[in-house]
JSON list of C-alpha atoms in Angstrom, two decimals:
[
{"chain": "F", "resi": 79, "resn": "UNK", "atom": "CA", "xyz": [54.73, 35.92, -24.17]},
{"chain": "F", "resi": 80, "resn": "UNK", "atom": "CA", "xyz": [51.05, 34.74, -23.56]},
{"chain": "F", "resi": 81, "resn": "UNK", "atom": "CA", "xyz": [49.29, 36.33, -20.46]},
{"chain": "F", "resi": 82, "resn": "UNK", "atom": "CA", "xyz": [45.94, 35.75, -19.06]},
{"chain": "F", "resi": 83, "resn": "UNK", "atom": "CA", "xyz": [42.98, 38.26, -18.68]},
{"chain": "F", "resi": 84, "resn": "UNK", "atom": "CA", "xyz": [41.45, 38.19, -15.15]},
{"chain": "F", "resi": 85, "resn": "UNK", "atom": "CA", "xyz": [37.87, 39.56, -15.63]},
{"chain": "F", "resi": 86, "resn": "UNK", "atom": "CA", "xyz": [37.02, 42.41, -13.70]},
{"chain": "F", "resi": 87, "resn": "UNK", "atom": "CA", "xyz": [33.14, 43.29, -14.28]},
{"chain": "F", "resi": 88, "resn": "UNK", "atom": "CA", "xyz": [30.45, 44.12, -17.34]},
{"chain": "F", "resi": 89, "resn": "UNK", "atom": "CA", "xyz": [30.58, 47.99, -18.18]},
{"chain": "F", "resi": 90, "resn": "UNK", "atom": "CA", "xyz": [27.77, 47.79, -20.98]},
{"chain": "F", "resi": 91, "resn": "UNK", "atom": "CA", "xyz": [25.57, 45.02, -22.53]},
{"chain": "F", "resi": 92, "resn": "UNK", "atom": "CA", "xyz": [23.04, 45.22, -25.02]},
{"chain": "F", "resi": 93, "resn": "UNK", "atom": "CA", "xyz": [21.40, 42.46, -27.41]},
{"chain": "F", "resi": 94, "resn": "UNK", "atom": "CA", "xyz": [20.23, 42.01, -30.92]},
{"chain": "F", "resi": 95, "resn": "UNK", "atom": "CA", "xyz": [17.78, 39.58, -32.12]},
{"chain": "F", "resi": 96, "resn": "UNK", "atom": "CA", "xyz": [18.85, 38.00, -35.49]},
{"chain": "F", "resi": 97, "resn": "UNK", "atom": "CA", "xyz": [18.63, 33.98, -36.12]},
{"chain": "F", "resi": 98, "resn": "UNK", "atom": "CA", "xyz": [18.75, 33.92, -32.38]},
{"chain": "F", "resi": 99, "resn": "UNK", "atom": "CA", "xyz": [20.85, 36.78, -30.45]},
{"chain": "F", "resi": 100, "resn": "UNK", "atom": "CA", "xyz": [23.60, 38.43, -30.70]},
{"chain": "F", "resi": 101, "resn": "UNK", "atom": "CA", "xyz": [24.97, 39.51, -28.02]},
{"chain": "F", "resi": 102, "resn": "UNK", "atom": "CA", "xyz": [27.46, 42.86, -27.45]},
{"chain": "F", "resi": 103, "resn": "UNK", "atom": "CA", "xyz": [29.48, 43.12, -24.28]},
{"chain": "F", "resi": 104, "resn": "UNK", "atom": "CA", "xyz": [31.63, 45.94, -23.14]},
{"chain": "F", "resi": 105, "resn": "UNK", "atom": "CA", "xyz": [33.96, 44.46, -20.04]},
{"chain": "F", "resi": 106, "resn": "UNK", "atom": "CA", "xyz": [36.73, 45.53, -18.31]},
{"chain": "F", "resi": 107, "resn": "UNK", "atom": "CA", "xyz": [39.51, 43.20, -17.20]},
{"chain": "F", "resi": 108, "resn": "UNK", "atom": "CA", "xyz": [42.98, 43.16, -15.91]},
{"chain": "F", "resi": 109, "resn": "UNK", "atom": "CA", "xyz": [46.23, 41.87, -17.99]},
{"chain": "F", "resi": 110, "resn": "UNK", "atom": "CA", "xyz": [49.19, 41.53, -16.45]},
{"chain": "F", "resi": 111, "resn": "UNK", "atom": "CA", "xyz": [48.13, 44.41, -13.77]},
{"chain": "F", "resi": 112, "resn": "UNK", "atom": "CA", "xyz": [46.74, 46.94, -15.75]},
{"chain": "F", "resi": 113, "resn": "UNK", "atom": "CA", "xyz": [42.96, 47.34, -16.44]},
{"chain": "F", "resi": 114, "resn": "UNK", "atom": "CA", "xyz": [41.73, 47.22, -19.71]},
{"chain": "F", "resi": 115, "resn": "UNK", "atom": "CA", "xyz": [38.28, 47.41, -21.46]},
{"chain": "F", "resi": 116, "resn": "UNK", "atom": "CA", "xyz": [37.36, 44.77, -24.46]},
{"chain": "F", "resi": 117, "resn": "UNK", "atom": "CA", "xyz": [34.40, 44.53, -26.62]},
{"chain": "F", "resi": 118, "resn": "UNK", "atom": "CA", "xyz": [32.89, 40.84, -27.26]},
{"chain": "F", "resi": 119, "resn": "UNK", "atom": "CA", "xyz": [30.43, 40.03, -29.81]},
{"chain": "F", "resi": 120, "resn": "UNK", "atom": "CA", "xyz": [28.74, 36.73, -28.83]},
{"chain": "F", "resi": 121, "resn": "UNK", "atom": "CA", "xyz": [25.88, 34.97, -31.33]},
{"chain": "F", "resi": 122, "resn": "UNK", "atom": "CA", "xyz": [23.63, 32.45, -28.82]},
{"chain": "F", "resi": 123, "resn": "UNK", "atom": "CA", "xyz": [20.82, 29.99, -30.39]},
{"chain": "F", "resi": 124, "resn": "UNK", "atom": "CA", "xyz": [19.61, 28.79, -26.81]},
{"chain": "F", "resi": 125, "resn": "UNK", "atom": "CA", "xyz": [17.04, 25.96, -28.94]},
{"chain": "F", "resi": 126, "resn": "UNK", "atom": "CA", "xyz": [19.80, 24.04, -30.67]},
{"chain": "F", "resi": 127, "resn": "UNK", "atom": "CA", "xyz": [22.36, 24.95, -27.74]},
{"chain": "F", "resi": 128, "resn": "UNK", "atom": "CA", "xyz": [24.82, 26.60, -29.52]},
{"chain": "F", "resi": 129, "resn": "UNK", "atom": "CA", "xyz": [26.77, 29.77, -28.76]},
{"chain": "F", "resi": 130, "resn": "UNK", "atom": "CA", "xyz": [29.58, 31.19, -30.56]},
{"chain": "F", "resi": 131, "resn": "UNK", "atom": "CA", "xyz": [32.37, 34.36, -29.75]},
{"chain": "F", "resi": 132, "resn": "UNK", "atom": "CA", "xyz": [32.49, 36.13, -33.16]},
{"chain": "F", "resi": 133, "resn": "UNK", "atom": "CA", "xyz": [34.96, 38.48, -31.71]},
{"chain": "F", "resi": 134, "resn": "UNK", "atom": "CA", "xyz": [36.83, 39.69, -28.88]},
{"chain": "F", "resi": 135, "resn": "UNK", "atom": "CA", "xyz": [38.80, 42.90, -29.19]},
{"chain": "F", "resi": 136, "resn": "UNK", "atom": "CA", "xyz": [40.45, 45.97, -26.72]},
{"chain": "F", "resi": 137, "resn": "UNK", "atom": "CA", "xyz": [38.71, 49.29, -26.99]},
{"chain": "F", "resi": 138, "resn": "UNK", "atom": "CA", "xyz": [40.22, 52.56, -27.52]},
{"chain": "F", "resi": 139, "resn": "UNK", "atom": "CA", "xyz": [43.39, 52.51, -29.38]},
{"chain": "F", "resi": 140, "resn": "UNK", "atom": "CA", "xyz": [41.53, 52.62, -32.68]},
{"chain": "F", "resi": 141, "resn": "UNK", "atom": "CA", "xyz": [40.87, 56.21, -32.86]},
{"chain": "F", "resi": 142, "resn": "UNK", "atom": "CA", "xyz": [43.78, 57.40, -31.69]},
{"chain": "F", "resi": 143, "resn": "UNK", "atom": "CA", "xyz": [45.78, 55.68, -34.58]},
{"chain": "F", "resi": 144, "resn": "UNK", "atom": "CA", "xyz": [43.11, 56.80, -36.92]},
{"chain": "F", "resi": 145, "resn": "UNK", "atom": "CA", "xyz": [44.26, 60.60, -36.44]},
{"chain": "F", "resi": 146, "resn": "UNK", "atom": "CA", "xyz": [47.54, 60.40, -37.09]}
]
């Protein structure tokens, strides 16, 4: 079943400088009426116009299934 994500805001932001930047985003968006937060990793090199989403992941399940 595919769903959409409607996005609901930016909850943290910060950026890296590397061969351009790297940019990582903490948002918070709603799937199929429940709100959810994500984590995006975005590289951007604004002089040859190219950005790229290295990843785009939820946020929080991860250490709870660590501990068990």
């Amino acid at each position: 079943m595919n769903s959409h994500l409607e996005f609901n805001g930016v909850l943290k932001a910060r950026q890296q400088v590397v061969a351009g930047l790297m940019y990582y985003i903490t948002l918070e968006a709603t799937d199929g009426g429940k709100k959810n937060k994500y984590e995006a990793k975005i590289w951007v090199k604004a002089w040859e116009n190219f950005k790229e989403l290295q990843e785009f992941k939820p946020v929080g399940d991860e250490t709870a299934n660590a501990s068990s």
